[in-house]
Coordinates of C-alpha atoms and ligand atoms in Angstrom, one line a residue:
X417 CA 0.0 0.0 0.0
X418 CA 1.2 3.5 -0.8
X419 CA 2.5 5.6 2.1
X420 CA 1.5 9.3 2.3
X421 CA 3.3 12.4 3.3
X422 CA 0.6 15.0 4.0
X423 CA 1.6 18.7 3.9
X424 CA -0.9 21.2 5.3
X425 CA -0.5 24.6 3.7
X426 CA 0.7 25.8 0.3
X427 CA 2.6 28.9 1.4
X428 CA 6.4 29.2 1.1
X429 CA 7.1 26.5 3.6
X430 CA 4.4 24.1 2.3
X431 CA 5.4 24.6 -1.4
X432 CA 9.1 24.0 -0.7
X433 CA 8.4 21.0 1.5
X434 CA 6.4 19.4 -1.2
X435 CA 9.1 20.0 -3.8
X436 CA 11.9 18.8 -1.5
X437 CA 10.0 15.6 -0.5
X438 CA 9.3 14.9 -4.1
X439 CA 13.0 15.5 -4.9
X440 CA 14.3 13.0 -2.4
X441 CA 11.8 10.4 -3.3
X442 CA 12.8 10.9 -7.0
X443 CA 16.5 10.6 -6.1
X444 CA 15.7 7.2 -4.5
X445 CA 13.4 6.1 -7.3
X446 CA 10.7 5.6 -4.8
X447 CA 7.2 5.6 -6.2
X448 CA 5.4 4.0 -3.2
X449 CA 5.0 7.3 -1.3
X450 CA 2.7 10.0 -2.4
X451 CA 3.1 13.6 -1.5
X452 CA -0.2 15.4 -0.9
X453 CA -0.7 19.1 -0.2
X454 CA -3.9 20.2 1.5
X455 CA -4.7 23.9 1.3
X456 CA -7.6 26.2 0.5
X457 CA -6.0 27.3 -2.8
X458 CA -3.5 25.9 -5.3
X459 CA -1.6 29.1 -5.3
X460 CA 1.3 30.7 -3.6
X461 CA 0.1 34.0 -2.0
X462 CA 3.0 36.4 -1.9
X463 CA 2.4 37.8 1.6
X464 CA 5.6 39.9 1.7
X465 CA 4.0 42.1 -1.0
X466 CA 0.6 42.7 0.5
X467 CA 1.4 46.3 1.5
X468 CA 1.8 47.1 -2.2
X469 CA -0.8 48.4 -4.7
X470 CA -2.4 45.9 -7.1
X471 CA -2.4 43.3 -4.4
X472 CA -4.9 41.0 -6.3
X473 CA -1.9 40.2 -8.6
X474 CA 0.2 38.9 -5.7
X475 CA -0.4 35.2 -6.3
X476 CA 1.3 32.5 -8.3
X477 CA -0.5 29.4 -9.6
X478 CA 0.8 26.0 -8.2
X479 CA -1.3 23.4 -10.0
X480 CA 1.0 23.1 -13.1
X481 CA 4.1 22.9 -10.9
X482 CA 2.6 20.3 -8.6
X483 CA 1.5 18.3 -11.7
X484 CA 5.0 18.5 -13.1
X485 CA 6.6 17.1 -10.0
X486 CA 3.9 14.5 -9.2
X487 CA 2.5 16.2 -6.0
X488 CA -1.2 15.7 -5.5
X489 CA -3.1 18.8 -4.5
X490 CA -6.3 18.6 -2.3
X491 CA -8.4 21.7 -1.9
X492 CA -9.6 22.1 1.6
X493 CA -9.2 23.7 5.0
X494 CA -7.8 21.5 7.8
X495 CA -9.8 21.6 11.0
X496 CA -8.6 18.9 13.2
X497 CA -5.3 17.0 13.5
X498 CA -5.6 13.5 15.1
X499 CA -2.0 12.8 16.0
X500 CA -2.8 9.4 17.6
X501 CA -5.0 8.3 14.7
X502 CA -2.6 9.8 12.1
X503 CA -5.2 11.7 10.1
X504 CA -6.4 15.2 9.4
X505 CA -10.1 16.2 9.2
X506 CA -10.8 19.0 6.8
X507 CA -13.6 20.8 4.9
X508 CA -13.4 20.0 1.2
X509 CA -14.0 22.3 -1.8
X510 CA -17.8 21.8 -1.3
X511 CA -17.4 22.6 2.4
X512 CA -18.2 18.9 3.2
X513 CA -16.3 17.1 6.0
X514 CA -13.5 14.8 4.8
X515 CA -10.5 13.0 6.1
X516 CA -6.9 12.3 4.9
X517 CA -4.8 9.7 6.6
X518 CA -1.0 10.2 6.7
X519 CA 2.2 8.3 7.5
X520 CA 4.0 11.6 8.0
X521 CA 2.5 15.0 8.5
X522 CA 4.2 18.3 7.7
X523 CA 2.4 21.3 9.3
X524 CA 3.0 24.4 7.2
X525 CA -0.1 26.4 7.9
X526 CA 1.7 29.7 8.5
X527 CA 0.7 32.6 10.7
X528 CA -1.8 35.4 11.1
X529 CA -1.7 38.9 12.5
X530 CA -3.1 38.9 16.0
X531 CA -6.0 41.4 16.1
X532 CA -6.4 42.5 19.7
X533 CA -9.8 42.5 21.4
X534 CA -10.1 46.3 21.2
X535 CA -13.4 48.3 20.9
X536 CA -14.1 48.8 17.2
X537 CA -11.2 46.7 15.9
X538 CA -13.4 45.5 13.1
X539 CA -13.0 49.0 11.5
X540 CA -9.2 48.4 11.2
X541 CA -7.7 47.0 7.9
X542 CA -4.7 44.8 7.7
X543 CA -2.2 43.6 5.1
X544 CA -1.7 40.1 6.5
X545 CA -3.9 38.0 4.2
X546 CA -4.8 38.8 0.6
X547 CA -8.5 39.2 1.3
X548 CA -7.8 41.9 3.8
X549 CA -5.2 43.6 1.6
X550 CA -7.7 43.7 -1.3
X551 CA -10.3 45.2 1.1
X552 CA -7.8 47.9 2.0
X553 CA -7.0 48.6 -1.6
X554 CA -10.7 49.0 -2.5
X555 CA -11.2 51.3 0.5
X556 CA -8.2 53.5 -0.5
X557 CA -9.5 53.8 -4.1
X558 CA -12.9 54.8 -2.8
X559 CA -11.6 57.6 -0.5
X560 CA -11.6 60.0 -3.5
X561 CA -15.4 59.8 -3.4
X562 CA -15.6 61.2 0.1
X563 CA -15.6 64.9 0.7
X564 CA -12.2 66.4 1.4
X565 CA -11.3 66.2 5.1
X566 CA -8.3 65.6 7.3
X567 CA -9.7 62.2 8.3
X568 CA -10.0 61.2 4.6
X569 CA -6.4 62.1 4.0
X570 CA -5.0 60.4 7.1
X571 CA -3.8 56.8 7.5
X572 CA -3.0 55.4 11.0
X573 CA -0.7 52.4 11.1
X574 CA -0.8 50.5 14.4
X575 CA 2.5 48.9 15.0
X576 CA 5.9 50.1 13.9
X577 CA 7.6 46.7 13.3
X578 CA 8.8 45.4 9.9
X579 CA 5.3 45.2 8.3
X580 CA 4.2 48.5 9.9
X581 CA 7.2 50.4 8.5
X582 CA 6.8 48.9 5.0
X583 CA 3.1 49.6 5.0
X584 CA 3.5 53.2 6.3
X585 CA 6.2 54.2 3.9
X586 CA 4.2 53.0 1.0
X587 CA 1.0 54.9 2.0
X588 CA 1.9 58.4 1.0
X589 CA 2.3 57.3 -2.7
X590 CA -0.8 55.1 -2.5
X591 CA -2.9 57.9 -1.0
X592 CA -1.7 60.4 -3.6
X593 CA -2.5 57.9 -6.4
X594 CA -6.1 57.8 -5.1
X595 CA -6.5 61.4 -4.0
X596 CA -4.3 63.4 -6.4
X597 CA -0.7 64.3 -6.4
X598 CA -1.3 67.6 -4.5
X599 CA -3.4 66.0 -1.8
X600 CA -2.2 66.9 1.7
X601 CA -1.8 63.4 3.1
X602 CA -0.8 62.3 6.6
X603 CA 0.6 58.9 7.7
X604 CA 1.0 58.3 11.5
X605 CA 2.6 55.2 13.0
X606 CA 1.6 54.3 16.5
X607 CA 4.2 52.3 18.4
X608 CA 4.7 51.2 22.0
X609 CA 8.5 51.4 21.6
X610 CA 10.5 54.4 22.8
X611 CA 12.5 54.6 19.6
X612 CA 11.8 54.5 15.9
X613 CA 12.0 51.0 14.5
X614 CA 12.9 49.5 17.9
X615 CA 11.9 46.0 16.7
X616 CA 14.7 46.1 14.0
X617 CA 17.5 47.2 16.4
X618 CA 19.9 50.1 16.0
X619 CA 21.3 49.1 12.6
X620 CA 18.7 50.5 10.2
X621 CA 17.3 53.2 12.5
X622 CA 19.0 56.1 10.8
X623 CA 17.6 55.1 7.4
X624 CA 14.1 54.5 8.8
X625 CA 14.2 57.9 10.5
X626 CA 15.5 59.6 7.4
X627 CA 12.9 57.9 5.1
X628 CA 10.1 58.8 7.6
X629 CA 11.2 62.5 7.6
X630 CA 11.5 62.6 3.9
X631 CA 8.1 61.0 3.3
X632 CA 6.4 62.9 6.0
X633 CA 5.6 59.9 8.2
X634 CA 4.9 60.8 11.8
X635 CA 5.7 58.5 14.7
X636 CA 3.9 58.4 18.0
X637 CA 6.2 56.6 20.3
X638 CA 5.4 55.1 23.7
X639 CA 1.8 55.0 22.5
X640 CA -0.9 52.4 22.0
X641 CA -4.3 52.3 20.4
X642 CA -7.1 52.0 22.9
X643 CA -10.0 51.9 20.5
X644 CA -10.9 52.2 16.8
X645 CA -14.0 53.5 15.1
X646 CA -15.1 54.4 11.5
X647 CA -13.5 57.9 11.8
X648 CA -10.2 57.2 13.6
X649 CA -8.5 56.0 16.7
X650 CA -8.3 57.0 20.4
X651 CA -4.9 56.4 22.0
X652 CA -4.4 55.0 25.5
X653 CA -3.5 58.5 26.7
X654 CA -6.8 59.8 25.4
X655 CA -5.5 61.6 22.3
X656 CA -7.7 61.4 19.3
X657 CA -6.6 61.0 15.7
X658 CA -9.2 61.4 12.9
X659 CA -8.5 58.9 10.2
X660 CA -10.7 57.1 7.7
X661 CA -8.0 54.4 7.3
X662 CA -6.5 52.4 10.2
X663 CA -4.2 49.5 9.4
X664 CA -3.4 47.0 12.1
X665 CA 0.1 45.4 11.8
X666 CA 1.2 44.7 15.4
X667 CA 1.5 41.1 16.6
X668 CA 1.6 37.8 14.7
X669 CA 0.7 34.3 15.9
X670 CA 1.3 30.9 14.4
X671 CA -1.7 29.0 12.9
X672 CA -4.0 27.7 15.6
X673 CA -3.6 24.2 14.2
X674 CA -0.3 24.0 16.2
X675 CA -2.5 23.8 19.3
X676 CA -3.7 20.4 18.2
X677 CA -0.2 18.8 18.2
X678 CA 0.6 17.8 21.8
X679 CA 4.0 19.4 22.1
X680 CA 5.8 22.4 23.5
X681 CA 5.1 25.8 21.8
X682 CA 6.9 29.2 22.1
X683 CA 5.2 32.5 22.9
X684 CA 4.2 33.0 19.2
X685 CA 2.5 29.6 19.2
X686 CA 5.3 27.9 17.2
X687 CA 6.0 24.2 17.7
X688 CA 9.4 23.3 19.2
X689 CA 11.3 21.2 16.6
X690 CA 14.6 19.4 16.5
X691 CA 17.4 20.1 14.0
X692 CA 15.6 17.9 11.5
X693 CA 12.4 19.9 12.0
X694 CA 10.6 17.0 13.6
X695 CA 8.2 18.1 16.3
X696 CA 9.9 17.2 19.6
X697 CA 8.1 14.1 21.0
X698 CA 6.1 13.5 17.8
X699 CA 7.9 11.1 15.4
X700 CA 5.4 11.4 12.6
X701 CA 4.9 15.2 12.7
X702 CA 7.2 17.8 11.2
X703 CA 6.6 21.6 11.5
X704 CA 8.0 24.2 9.1
X705 CA 7.8 27.9 8.2
X706 CA 6.0 30.2 10.5
X707 CA 4.7 27.3 12.7
X708 CA 8.2 26.1 13.6
X709 CA 10.4 27.3 16.4
X710 CA 13.7 26.1 14.9
X711 CA 17.3 26.8 15.7
X712 CA 18.9 28.5 12.7
X713 CA 22.5 28.1 13.6
X714 CA 24.9 27.0 16.4
X715 CA 25.1 30.6 17.8
X716 CA 21.7 30.6 19.4
X717 CA 19.6 32.3 16.6
X718 CA 16.2 31.0 15.8
X719 CA 14.4 31.2 12.5
X720 CA 12.0 34.2 12.3
X721 CA 8.6 34.3 10.9
X722 CA 9.9 35.3 7.5
X723 CA 9.8 34.2 3.9
X724 CA 13.5 33.8 3.9
X725 CA 13.3 31.3 6.7
X726 CA 10.1 29.6 5.5
X727 CA 11.7 28.7 2.1
X728 CA 14.8 27.1 3.7
X729 CA 12.7 25.5 6.5
X730 CA 10.4 24.1 3.8
X731 CA 13.2 22.5 1.8
X732 CA 14.6 20.9 5.0
X733 CA 11.3 19.7 6.3
X734 CA 10.4 18.1 2.9
X735 CA 13.8 16.4 2.6
X736 CA 13.7 15.1 6.2
X737 CA 10.1 13.9 6.2
X738 CA 10.9 11.9 3.0
X739 CA 14.2 10.7 4.6
X740 CA 12.3 9.4 7.6
X741 CA 10.2 7.2 5.4
X742 CA 13.0 6.1 3.1
X743 CA 15.2 5.3 6.1
X744 CA 18.0 7.6 4.9
X745 CA 20.0 10.1 7.0
X746 CA 18.3 13.5 7.4
X747 CA 20.1 16.8 6.7
X748 CA 19.9 19.1 9.7
X749 CA 18.3 22.5 9.0
X750 CA 21.0 25.2 9.2
X751 CA 20.6 28.8 8.0
X752 CA 23.5 30.9 9.5
X753 CA 23.2 33.7 6.9
X754 CA 20.5 36.2 7.7
X755 CA 19.7 39.4 5.8
X756 CA 16.9 42.0 6.0
X757 CA 15.6 44.0 3.1
X758 CA 13.2 46.7 4.4
X759 CA 11.2 48.6 1.8
X760 CA 11.0 52.3 2.6
X761 CA 8.6 53.4 -0.1
X762 CA 9.7 56.2 -2.4
X763 CA 12.9 56.7 -0.3
X764 CA 14.2 53.3 -1.4
X765 CA 15.0 50.3 0.7
X766 CA 17.7 49.3 3.2
X767 CA 19.5 45.9 2.9
X768 CA 21.3 44.6 5.9
X769 CA 23.4 41.5 6.7
X770 CA 23.7 39.6 9.9
X771 CA 21.6 39.3 13.0
X772 CA 22.9 42.7 14.1
X773 CA 21.7 44.2 10.8
X774 CA 24.8 45.8 9.4
X775 CA 23.9 48.2 6.6
X776 CA 25.0 47.1 3.1
X777 CA 22.8 48.9 0.6
X778 CA 20.5 51.9 0.9
X779 CA 18.1 53.9 -1.2
X780 CA 18.0 52.9 -4.9
X781 CA 20.5 50.2 -4.5
X782 CA 18.5 48.6 -1.7
X783 CA 15.3 49.1 -3.7
X784 CA 16.8 47.2 -6.7
X785 CA 17.5 44.3 -4.4
X786 CA 14.0 44.5 -2.8
X787 CA 12.4 44.5 -6.2
X788 CA 14.4 41.5 -7.3
X789 CA 13.5 39.6 -4.1
X790 CA 9.8 40.5 -4.2
X791 CA 9.3 39.9 -7.9
X792 CA 11.7 37.0 -8.7
X793 CA 13.5 35.2 -5.9
X794 CA 10.5 34.4 -3.7
X795 CA 8.3 33.2 -6.6
X796 CA 7.9 29.5 -7.3
X797 CA 10.1 27.8 -9.9
X798 CA 8.8 27.1 -13.4
X799 CA 6.6 24.0 -13.9
X800 CA 9.5 22.0 -15.2
X801 CA 10.1 18.7 -13.3
X802 CA 13.9 18.6 -13.4
X803 CA 14.4 22.3 -12.6
X804 CA 11.9 22.4 -9.8
X805 CA 13.3 19.4 -8.1
X806 CA 16.8 20.7 -8.4
X807 CA 15.8 24.0 -6.9
X808 CA 14.4 22.2 -3.8
X809 CA 17.8 20.9 -2.7
X810 CA 18.0 21.6 1.1
X811 CA 21.6 22.5 0.8
X812 CA 21.0 25.6 -1.5
X813 CA 21.3 28.7 0.7
X814 CA 18.4 31.1 0.7
X815 CA 19.1 34.9 0.6
X816 CA 15.8 36.7 0.2
Ligands
FAD2357 C1 2.9 42.5 4.8 C2 3.9 41.4 5.0 C3 5.2 41.7 4.7 C4 6.2 40.7 4.9 N1 7.5 41.0 4.4 C5 8.4 40.1 4.5 C6 9.7 40.3 4.0 O1 10.0 41.4 3.5 N2 10.6 39.3 4.1 C7 10.3 38.1 4.7 O2 11.2 37.3 4.7 N3 9.1 37.9 5.2 C8 8.1 38.8 5.1 N4 6.9 38.5 5.6 C9 6.6 37.3 6.3 C10 6.3 36.1 5.3 O3 5.3 36.5 4.4 C11 5.9 34.9 6.2 O4 6.9 34.6 7.1 C12 5.8 33.7 5.2 O5 4.7 33.9 4.4 C13 5.6 32.4 6.0 O6 5.5 31.3 5.1 P1 4.6 30.1 5.6 O7 4.6 29.2 4.4 O8 5.1 29.6 6.8 O9 3.2 30.6 5.8 P2 2.1 31.4 4.8 O10 2.8 32.0 3.7 O11 1.3 32.1 5.7 O12 1.3 30.1 4.2 C14 0.4 29.4 5.0 C15 -0.3 28.4 4.1 O13 -1.1 27.6 4.9 C16 -2.5 27.6 4.4 N5 -3.3 27.3 5.5 C17 -3.6 28.1 6.7 N6 -4.5 27.5 7.4 C18 -4.8 26.3 6.9 C19 -5.7 25.2 7.2 N7 -6.4 25.2 8.3 N8 -5.8 24.2 6.3 C20 -5.0 24.1 5.2 N9 -4.2 25.1 4.8 C21 -4.1 26.2 5.7 C22 -2.6 29.0 3.8 O14 -3.7 29.0 2.9 C23 -1.3 29.1 3.1 O15 -1.3 28.3 1.9 C24 5.9 39.5 5.4 C25 4.5 39.2 5.8 C26 3.6 40.2 5.6 C27 2.1 39.9 6.0

């Protein structure tokens, strides 16, 4: 009887797990194991671009690629993982209950922005999932139909981390594209930190500060949002900011499916995994991408919830899950090189290397790299069997 590797999720980690598992099975000429990907859509959603305009274009089809490498795609949403019974219960394309058994499971169901329980939070937009990002885009385009007011021309970005900064610095151009080049637009970042870009450390702070000044982005530091409504936000200190557009970017949490695997999780909900990305204490379950709490090197650094890590984690998890069925040696996940490429809108971008984020490229040079990363490097390989399998080698370093 055929054995089955079941991968839940078709994001960066799920896609690369599937390709890498198919690659190792192919190398061992092993046709008795099928690789199945279960996800709500057979497409890669390019989350790192969801703060940009034209967000509906930020997907890449996966069906031709899966067909080329012999991966079976099942459309559905996983609801329950039965670790003891080795099966996953899901809702199929017709929303009917269905079950898939597995010999090995790879959990790659990603993460979501954590919307806090604040009064009026439903009025806030986000750029975390494509549906929300499309909703924001429709809203921005419709602003021009409202009478001119300071609230109409103001965007509040809650959270000044990586996503908050990329979103905020893109907003002046997006607002002017909707409201006219001469519109008097305002973008305000609300952040709990006491310094600009605190979450990114000291390295890129001068560039973030310079870009914010040049683009007219205001920072409210040591501040937090107490409530949201259709016309703006009220801060914890009682200050009021009138804004028709509030974008929530603070806080991310691993997919809630992690809660169904009896194992230790970190503060972000990620499953503790060993160097081979097997969930500690669960021989048949691997975790990868944003759901894995994985050591990235010997120096004490852990993979971040990032595309850069998700691609490499995916290649490792796919290789090692197949290795565990083939009885061959796994290849420990290792990703000592870490880079950051932070988009700063019309100012450019800042590219850093190392966990201490040493500046390497800024402005146009940084932007050229960011454009390359966002429009080429993170996209799936072509639907060509040999090329796609070769690209999934877990020993290929990822710089994205
Ligand atoms: C605005 C924004 C900007 C970002 N910028 C960067 C950046 O510049 N650089 C960088 O490295 N990272 C960036 N990131 C982070 C990066 O996008 C994530 O870390 C990455 O997408 C994680 O990949 P993943 O495969 O683990 O999860 P995801 O890409 O989230 O994929 C999860 C997959 O699981 C599926 N899924 C979820 N639940 C279920 C279920 N119940 N059943 C079946 N399938 C399910 C989803 O449909 C999806 O296919 C950014 C993220 C955002 C939102």
